[in-house]
Short mmCIF file of C-alpha atoms and ligand atoms in Angstrom, two decimals:
data_model
loop_
_atom_site.label_atom_id
_atom_site.label_comp_id
_atom_site.label_asym_id
_atom_site.label_seq_id
_atom_site.Cartn_x
_atom_site.Cartn_y
_atom_site.Cartn_z
CA MET A 1 0.00 0.00 0.00
CA LEU A 2 1.63 3.21 -1.17
CA PRO A 3 0.65 6.75 -0.18
CA ASN A 4 -1.26 8.76 -2.81
CA ARG A 5 0.69 11.18 -4.86
CA THR A 6 -0.87 14.56 -5.58
CA GLY A 7 -0.91 15.96 -9.14
CA ASP A 8 2.02 18.36 -8.65
CA GLY A 9 4.83 15.89 -7.90
CA THR A 10 4.35 16.15 -4.18
CA LEU A 11 3.15 13.77 -1.54
CA ARG A 12 0.47 15.15 0.76
CA GLY A 13 1.67 18.65 -0.12
CA MET A 14 5.31 17.77 0.67
CA THR A 15 8.07 17.62 -1.91
CA LEU A 16 9.06 14.06 -2.67
CA PRO A 17 12.57 13.08 -1.53
CA ARG A 18 15.25 13.00 -4.18
CA ILE A 19 16.44 9.45 -4.77
CA ALA A 20 19.39 8.56 -6.99
CA ILE A 21 19.43 5.13 -8.61
CA ALA A 22 22.45 3.55 -10.31
CA ALA A 23 22.43 0.31 -12.28
CA LEU A 24 25.55 -1.86 -12.43
CA GLY A 25 24.09 -4.94 -14.16
CA GLY A 26 23.17 -8.37 -12.78
CA THR A 27 20.16 -10.65 -13.19
CA ILE A 28 17.78 -7.76 -12.48
CA CYS A 29 18.63 -6.36 -15.92
CA MET A 30 19.35 -9.59 -17.84
CA THR A 31 17.41 -10.66 -20.94
CA PRO A 32 17.94 -13.55 -23.38
CA SER A 33 20.92 -13.06 -25.67
CA ALA A 34 21.50 -14.28 -29.23
CA GLU A 35 24.53 -16.25 -27.99
CA GLY A 36 22.38 -18.18 -25.49
CA GLY A 37 21.60 -17.55 -21.85
CA VAL A 38 20.64 -14.24 -20.29
CA MET A 39 23.04 -11.28 -20.34
CA PRO A 40 22.91 -7.79 -18.82
CA LYS A 41 20.85 -5.64 -21.19
CA LEU A 42 18.31 -3.37 -19.49
CA ASP A 43 19.54 0.00 -18.29
CA ALA A 44 18.58 2.06 -15.27
CA ALA A 45 15.77 3.84 -17.16
CA ASP A 46 14.28 0.45 -18.17
CA LEU A 47 14.37 -0.77 -14.56
CA VAL A 48 12.64 2.37 -13.31
CA ALA A 49 10.06 2.28 -16.12
CA ALA A 50 9.04 -1.24 -15.07
CA VAL A 51 7.97 0.00 -11.62
CA PRO A 52 5.42 2.83 -11.98
CA GLU A 53 4.95 2.94 -8.19
CA LEU A 54 8.44 4.48 -7.90
CA GLU A 55 6.94 7.81 -8.96
CA GLN A 56 5.08 7.94 -5.68
CA ILE A 57 8.22 7.32 -3.65
CA GLY A 58 10.60 9.98 -4.80
CA SER A 59 11.83 12.31 -7.42
CA LEU A 60 14.21 9.97 -9.23
CA HIS A 61 17.52 10.38 -10.95
CA ALA A 62 18.56 7.11 -12.63
CA GLU A 63 21.92 6.37 -14.29
CA THR A 64 23.50 3.28 -15.79
CA LEU A 65 27.07 3.15 -14.48
CA PHE A 66 27.92 -0.37 -15.70
CA ASN A 67 26.14 -3.32 -17.25
CA LEU A 68 28.04 -6.33 -15.95
CA PRO A 69 27.49 -9.65 -14.20
CA SER A 70 28.49 -9.03 -10.61
CA SER A 71 31.39 -11.49 -10.86
CA ALA A 72 33.01 -8.83 -13.10
CA LEU A 73 32.86 -6.03 -10.50
CA ASP A 74 36.16 -5.00 -8.92
CA PHE A 75 37.69 -2.48 -6.53
CA GLY A 76 38.05 0.20 -9.21
CA ILE A 77 34.38 -0.08 -10.13
CA LEU A 78 33.24 0.01 -6.51
CA ARG A 79 35.38 3.07 -5.79
CA HIS A 80 33.69 4.78 -8.72
CA VAL A 81 30.27 3.77 -7.39
CA LEU A 82 31.18 5.13 -3.95
CA ASP A 83 32.24 8.48 -5.43
CA TRP A 84 29.09 8.61 -7.55
CA ALA A 85 26.82 7.87 -4.56
CA GLY A 86 28.62 10.42 -2.37
CA HIS A 87 28.26 13.02 -5.12
CA GLN A 88 24.51 12.32 -5.38
CA VAL A 89 24.08 12.95 -1.65
CA GLU A 90 26.16 16.11 -1.82
CA GLN A 91 23.87 17.26 -4.65
CA GLY A 92 20.82 16.78 -2.44
CA ALA A 93 19.77 13.12 -2.79
CA GLU A 94 18.14 11.88 0.39
CA GLY A 95 18.91 8.27 -0.43
CA VAL A 96 20.74 6.23 -3.04
CA VAL A 97 19.88 2.85 -4.58
CA ILE A 98 22.40 0.65 -6.41
CA THR A 99 21.15 -2.31 -8.46
CA GLN A 100 23.67 -5.06 -9.16
CA GLY A 101 24.07 -8.81 -9.50
CA THR A 102 23.41 -10.78 -6.37
CA ASP A 103 26.51 -13.01 -6.65
CA SER A 104 28.87 -10.45 -5.14
CA LEU A 105 26.29 -8.11 -3.56
CA GLU A 106 27.36 -8.98 -0.01
CA GLU A 107 30.91 -7.89 -0.82
CA SER A 108 29.87 -4.65 -2.54
CA ALA A 109 27.63 -3.81 0.42
CA PHE A 110 30.37 -4.31 2.99
CA PHE A 111 33.01 -2.55 0.88
CA LEU A 112 30.79 0.51 0.41
CA ASP A 113 29.82 0.44 4.08
CA LEU A 114 33.49 0.61 5.12
CA TYR A 115 33.69 4.03 3.47
CA TRP A 116 30.13 5.42 3.55
CA GLN A 117 30.23 8.51 5.74
CA HIS A 118 26.79 9.96 5.13
CA PRO A 119 23.70 9.43 7.29
CA GLN A 120 21.61 9.04 4.13
CA PRO A 121 20.83 5.42 3.25
CA LEU A 122 22.81 3.69 0.50
CA VAL A 123 20.74 0.67 -0.48
CA LEU A 124 21.85 -2.25 -2.65
CA THR A 125 19.42 -4.54 -4.38
CA GLY A 126 19.21 -7.03 -7.23
CA ALA A 127 17.11 -9.97 -8.32
CA MET A 128 17.25 -13.73 -8.11
CA ARG A 129 14.89 -14.19 -11.09
CA ASN A 130 15.50 -12.35 -14.35
CA PRO A 131 12.76 -10.10 -15.81
CA GLY A 132 11.59 -12.79 -18.24
CA MET A 133 10.80 -15.35 -15.53
CA ALA A 134 7.47 -15.92 -13.84
CA GLY A 135 7.65 -14.30 -10.41
CA ALA A 136 10.57 -12.03 -11.32
CA ASP A 137 11.58 -10.30 -8.09
CA GLY A 138 13.51 -7.34 -9.53
CA PRO A 139 10.63 -4.82 -9.62
CA ALA A 140 9.54 -5.57 -6.03
CA ASN A 141 13.14 -5.42 -4.82
CA LEU A 142 13.76 -2.10 -6.56
CA LEU A 143 10.57 -0.64 -5.08
CA ALA A 144 11.47 -1.88 -1.58
CA ALA A 145 14.99 -0.48 -1.92
CA ALA A 146 13.67 2.90 -3.09
CA ILE A 147 11.24 3.05 -0.17
CA ALA A 148 14.17 2.36 2.18
CA ALA A 149 16.26 5.04 0.45
CA ALA A 150 13.38 7.50 0.91
CA SER A 151 12.76 6.58 4.57
CA PRO A 152 14.04 8.95 7.26
CA SER A 153 13.96 5.92 9.57
CA ALA A 154 16.73 4.31 7.48
CA TRP A 155 19.15 7.18 8.15
CA GLY A 156 22.29 6.31 10.12
CA ARG A 157 22.11 2.62 9.30
CA GLY A 158 24.91 2.68 6.75
CA VAL A 159 24.74 0.52 3.65
CA LEU A 160 21.74 -1.80 3.45
CA ALA A 161 21.04 -4.83 1.28
CA VAL A 162 17.31 -4.98 0.52
CA LEU A 163 15.84 -8.09 -1.11
CA ASN A 164 12.67 -10.08 -0.60
CA ASP A 165 11.13 -7.25 1.50
CA THR A 166 13.91 -7.66 4.05
CA ALA A 167 16.69 -5.22 4.93
CA HIS A 168 20.10 -6.58 5.94
CA ALA A 169 23.13 -4.87 7.47
CA ALA A 170 26.14 -4.82 5.15
CA ARG A 171 28.25 -6.46 7.85
CA ARG A 172 26.06 -9.53 8.22
CA VAL A 173 24.41 -10.14 4.88
CA ARG A 174 25.26 -13.29 2.89
CA LYS A 175 23.91 -14.87 -0.24
CA SER A 176 23.01 -18.28 1.13
CA HIS A 177 21.27 -19.98 -1.77
CA THR A 178 22.08 -20.24 -5.47
CA LEU A 179 18.57 -19.62 -6.82
CA ALA A 180 15.92 -19.09 -4.13
CA PRO A 181 14.22 -15.67 -3.97
CA ASP A 182 14.93 -15.59 -0.22
CA ALA A 183 18.64 -16.26 -0.80
CA PHE A 184 19.84 -13.44 1.44
CA ARG A 185 20.33 -14.10 5.13
CA SER A 186 21.99 -12.36 8.07
CA PRO A 187 23.70 -14.86 10.33
CA ASN A 188 25.06 -13.41 13.60
CA GLY A 189 22.12 -11.23 14.52
CA GLY A 190 19.43 -11.48 11.86
CA PRO A 191 18.04 -8.89 9.45
CA LEU A 192 17.44 -5.24 10.32
CA GLY A 193 13.91 -4.76 9.14
CA THR A 194 10.94 -5.81 7.06
CA LEU A 195 8.68 -4.01 4.59
CA VAL A 196 5.00 -4.14 5.45
CA GLU A 197 2.34 -2.37 3.36
CA GLY A 198 4.90 -0.01 1.87
CA ARG A 199 6.55 0.97 5.14
CA TRP A 200 9.81 -0.22 6.69
CA HIS A 201 9.61 -1.66 10.18
CA TRP A 202 13.01 -1.83 11.91
CA PHE A 203 13.67 -4.48 14.54
CA SER A 204 16.04 -2.23 16.49
CA SER A 205 17.53 1.25 16.49
CA ALA A 206 20.55 2.03 14.30
CA GLU A 207 23.68 0.10 15.30
CA ARG A 208 26.96 1.72 16.23
CA ARG A 209 29.18 1.80 13.15
CA ALA A 210 32.94 1.99 12.88
CA GLU A 211 34.53 5.24 11.71
CA PRO A 212 34.71 5.25 7.90
CA LEU A 213 38.08 4.06 6.61
CA ALA A 214 40.55 6.61 5.31
CA PRO A 215 40.38 6.87 1.50
CA ALA A 216 42.18 4.22 -0.50
CA PHE A 217 45.18 5.50 -2.43
CA ILE A 218 46.92 2.26 -3.28
CA THR A 219 45.49 -1.01 -4.60
CA PRO A 220 46.75 -3.88 -2.48
CA HIS A 221 46.39 -7.55 -3.39
CA VAL A 222 44.85 -9.63 -0.63
CA ALA A 223 44.51 -13.39 -1.11
CA LEU A 224 41.71 -15.54 0.31
CA LEU A 225 42.28 -19.25 0.89
CA GLU A 226 39.84 -21.77 2.33
CA THR A 227 41.36 -24.76 4.09
CA CYS A 228 39.94 -28.28 3.88
CA LEU A 229 40.50 -31.82 5.09
CA GLY A 230 44.09 -32.95 4.57
CA ASP A 231 45.25 -29.48 3.48
CA THR A 232 48.92 -29.01 4.37
CA GLY A 233 49.12 -25.45 3.06
CA GLU A 234 51.05 -25.95 -0.21
CA LEU A 235 49.14 -23.03 -1.73
CA LEU A 236 50.88 -20.72 0.75
CA ASP A 237 54.00 -21.01 -1.40
CA GLY A 238 52.00 -19.50 -4.24
CA VAL A 239 50.81 -16.65 -1.99
CA LEU A 240 54.44 -15.85 -1.15
CA ALA A 241 55.62 -16.21 -4.75
CA ALA A 242 52.84 -13.99 -6.10
CA LYS A 243 53.81 -11.23 -3.65
CA PHE A 244 50.39 -10.69 -2.13
CA ASP A 245 50.16 -7.87 0.44
CA GLY A 246 47.90 -9.75 2.81
CA LEU A 247 46.18 -13.10 3.32
CA VAL A 248 42.80 -14.08 4.72
CA LEU A 249 42.18 -17.70 5.63
CA SER A 250 38.79 -19.34 5.84
CA GLY A 251 39.54 -21.92 8.51
CA PHE A 252 37.88 -24.84 10.22
CA GLY A 253 35.42 -24.17 13.05
CA THR A 254 36.39 -21.21 15.20
CA GLY A 255 39.51 -20.52 13.08
CA HIS A 256 41.80 -23.53 12.68
CA VAL A 257 44.12 -25.18 10.15
CA SER A 258 46.06 -28.45 10.15
CA PRO A 259 49.40 -28.65 12.06
CA ALA A 260 51.32 -28.82 8.75
CA PHE A 261 49.48 -25.75 7.46
CA ALA A 262 50.26 -23.91 10.70
CA GLU A 263 53.99 -24.67 10.37
CA ARG A 264 53.98 -23.17 6.88
CA LEU A 265 52.28 -19.98 8.10
CA GLY A 266 55.32 -18.65 10.01
CA PRO A 267 57.15 -17.25 6.96
CA VAL A 268 53.90 -15.86 5.55
CA CYS A 269 53.16 -13.97 8.79
CA ARG A 270 56.63 -12.46 8.64
CA ARG A 271 55.92 -11.14 5.14
CA MET A 272 52.30 -9.93 5.35
CA PRO A 273 49.27 -9.61 7.65
CA VAL A 274 47.37 -12.89 7.98
CA VAL A 275 43.75 -12.98 9.21
CA MET A 276 41.82 -16.10 10.19
CA ALA A 277 38.04 -16.27 9.62
CA SER A 278 35.71 -19.23 9.95
CA ARG A 279 34.46 -21.20 6.98
CA THR A 280 31.31 -22.28 8.85
CA GLY A 281 29.14 -19.38 7.67
CA ALA A 282 28.05 -18.11 11.08
CA GLY A 283 29.41 -17.35 14.53
CA HIS A 284 32.64 -15.82 15.83
CA THR A 285 36.21 -17.05 15.74
CA THR A 286 37.71 -17.71 19.16
CA GLN A 287 40.83 -16.21 20.78
CA ALA A 288 41.78 -18.47 23.63
CA THR A 289 39.76 -21.70 23.64
CA TYR A 290 41.64 -24.31 21.60
CA GLY A 291 45.24 -25.15 22.28
CA ALA A 292 46.20 -27.75 19.62
CA LEU A 293 48.74 -27.03 16.88
CA GLY A 294 46.93 -25.08 14.17
CA SER A 295 44.22 -23.88 16.57
CA GLU A 296 43.74 -20.22 17.42
CA ILE A 297 46.09 -19.99 20.43
CA ASP A 298 48.93 -21.43 18.36
CA LEU A 299 48.04 -19.33 15.30
CA ARG A 300 47.86 -16.10 17.30
CA LYS A 301 51.34 -16.80 18.68
CA ARG A 302 52.52 -17.11 15.08
CA GLY A 303 51.09 -13.65 14.33
CA VAL A 304 47.66 -14.47 12.89
CA TRP A 305 44.77 -12.07 13.70
CA MET A 306 41.27 -13.39 14.22
CA ALA A 307 38.31 -12.09 12.17
CA ALA A 308 35.68 -12.29 14.94
CA ASP A 309 32.25 -12.32 13.25
CA LEU A 310 33.50 -11.23 9.82
CA ASP A 311 33.41 -13.99 7.27
CA ALA A 312 36.51 -14.44 5.12
CA ARG A 313 35.19 -12.33 2.23
CA LYS A 314 34.37 -9.42 4.50
CA ALA A 315 37.61 -9.80 6.47
CA ARG A 316 39.45 -9.58 3.14
CA LEU A 317 37.71 -6.31 2.29
CA LEU A 318 38.55 -4.78 5.67
CA LEU A 319 42.19 -5.84 5.37
CA TRP A 320 42.22 -4.46 1.81
CA GLY A 321 40.86 -1.15 3.08
CA LEU A 322 43.42 -0.83 5.88
CA LEU A 323 46.25 -1.61 3.47
CA ALA A 324 44.82 0.66 0.77
CA ALA A 325 44.81 3.58 3.21
CA GLY A 326 48.57 3.16 3.59
CA THR A 327 48.43 2.05 7.24
CA PRO A 328 52.07 1.42 8.24
CA PRO A 329 52.77 -2.32 8.78
CA GLU A 330 53.54 -1.84 12.49
CA ARG A 331 50.15 -0.20 13.03
CA LEU A 332 48.03 -2.63 11.01
CA GLY A 333 47.30 -5.03 13.87
CA GLU A 334 46.17 -2.18 16.09
CA ALA A 335 44.03 -0.75 13.26
CA TRP A 336 42.47 -4.19 12.71
CA ALA A 337 41.55 -4.53 16.40
CA ALA A 338 40.34 -0.92 16.59
CA TRP A 339 37.93 -1.43 13.70
CA LEU A 340 36.45 -4.54 15.30
CA GLN A 341 36.14 -2.71 18.61
CA GLY A 342 34.66 0.42 17.00
CA ALA A 343 31.78 -1.57 15.57
CA PRO A 344 30.93 -4.26 18.11
CA SER A 345 28.97 -7.08 16.53
CA GLN A 346 25.58 -8.16 17.80
N1 LIG B 401 25.07 -13.95 -12.03
C1 LIG B 401 24.24 -12.86 -11.61
C2 LIG B 401 25.13 -11.71 -11.15
O1 LIG B 401 25.55 -11.70 -10.02
C3 LIG B 401 23.37 -13.30 -10.52
C4 LIG B 401 22.40 -12.27 -10.06
O2 LIG B 401 22.40 -11.13 -10.46
O3 LIG B 401 21.55 -12.65 -9.26
O4 LIG B 401 25.35 -10.82 -11.92
#
């Protein structure tokens, strides 16, 4: 249920909020291609035109920044998106919506959240079903995202991921299913809110957020490795040879690797920061529970930092951001801990 718009572009005599919408690509804009399969095709104007209700939500400015599958997004693209969104707010937008592919949406959301310094909502959305499918979810997701972007109650919540009438915090959101329309979940605390009859209902007040990271001026290379049964860490030689600037591990349980893997980590820790996250998909890493070789007490002695509730992908983005800001190596560990402390998890 949406409020009635009056004939003069206002809502109940009030000027509609200015909402900026950028399209990056993804299933939400994919149509069948001559080569076979769906490919990004629709632009931002097409997406907006498919949802007439948007006119009642805000005065819209829509731009197509990219038209890519989300597996093709990278740091350069996301930095451009961040600058574009910041510029929109500085020009008077009261909220910003970004449409993109769902495959990497959780990473885009967290990356943008690390830097987003405005109270205005920056809302990411996409679709699990392309526009040609029965039950395509793109239009409903775009409308829900625009309503969030136009909602004063969404201010101060940082970057949101809005899909399936549910709003998720950038820090917690994960794509947890390959195809289901309710693919997005928030382990470690649950979602932030739900859309009911055109209005967002928030489950709690805005969470404390860490200070935005200092701007990136270099482009570090941070590797991500997941360990598995019988893994003795041979790939670490490749990490050293390829001269990565940092390494994030997705470890067993609360943050563990095999004894052989642990032995190989020493030289890596002397060359670059190494962070341990959990591959389980939910929960925190531990600091001082397990004492076996390759468990967290041993790994911390070797110089490994623990990721707490950040999954490996998000830990990688935070480490990237700290390195990209030029944090001196001797201050990186402190900066890592300070960020986690500045934004206590639920
Ligand atoms: N492969 C698509 C993408 O991430 C999936 C999606 O948009 O849902 O671009």
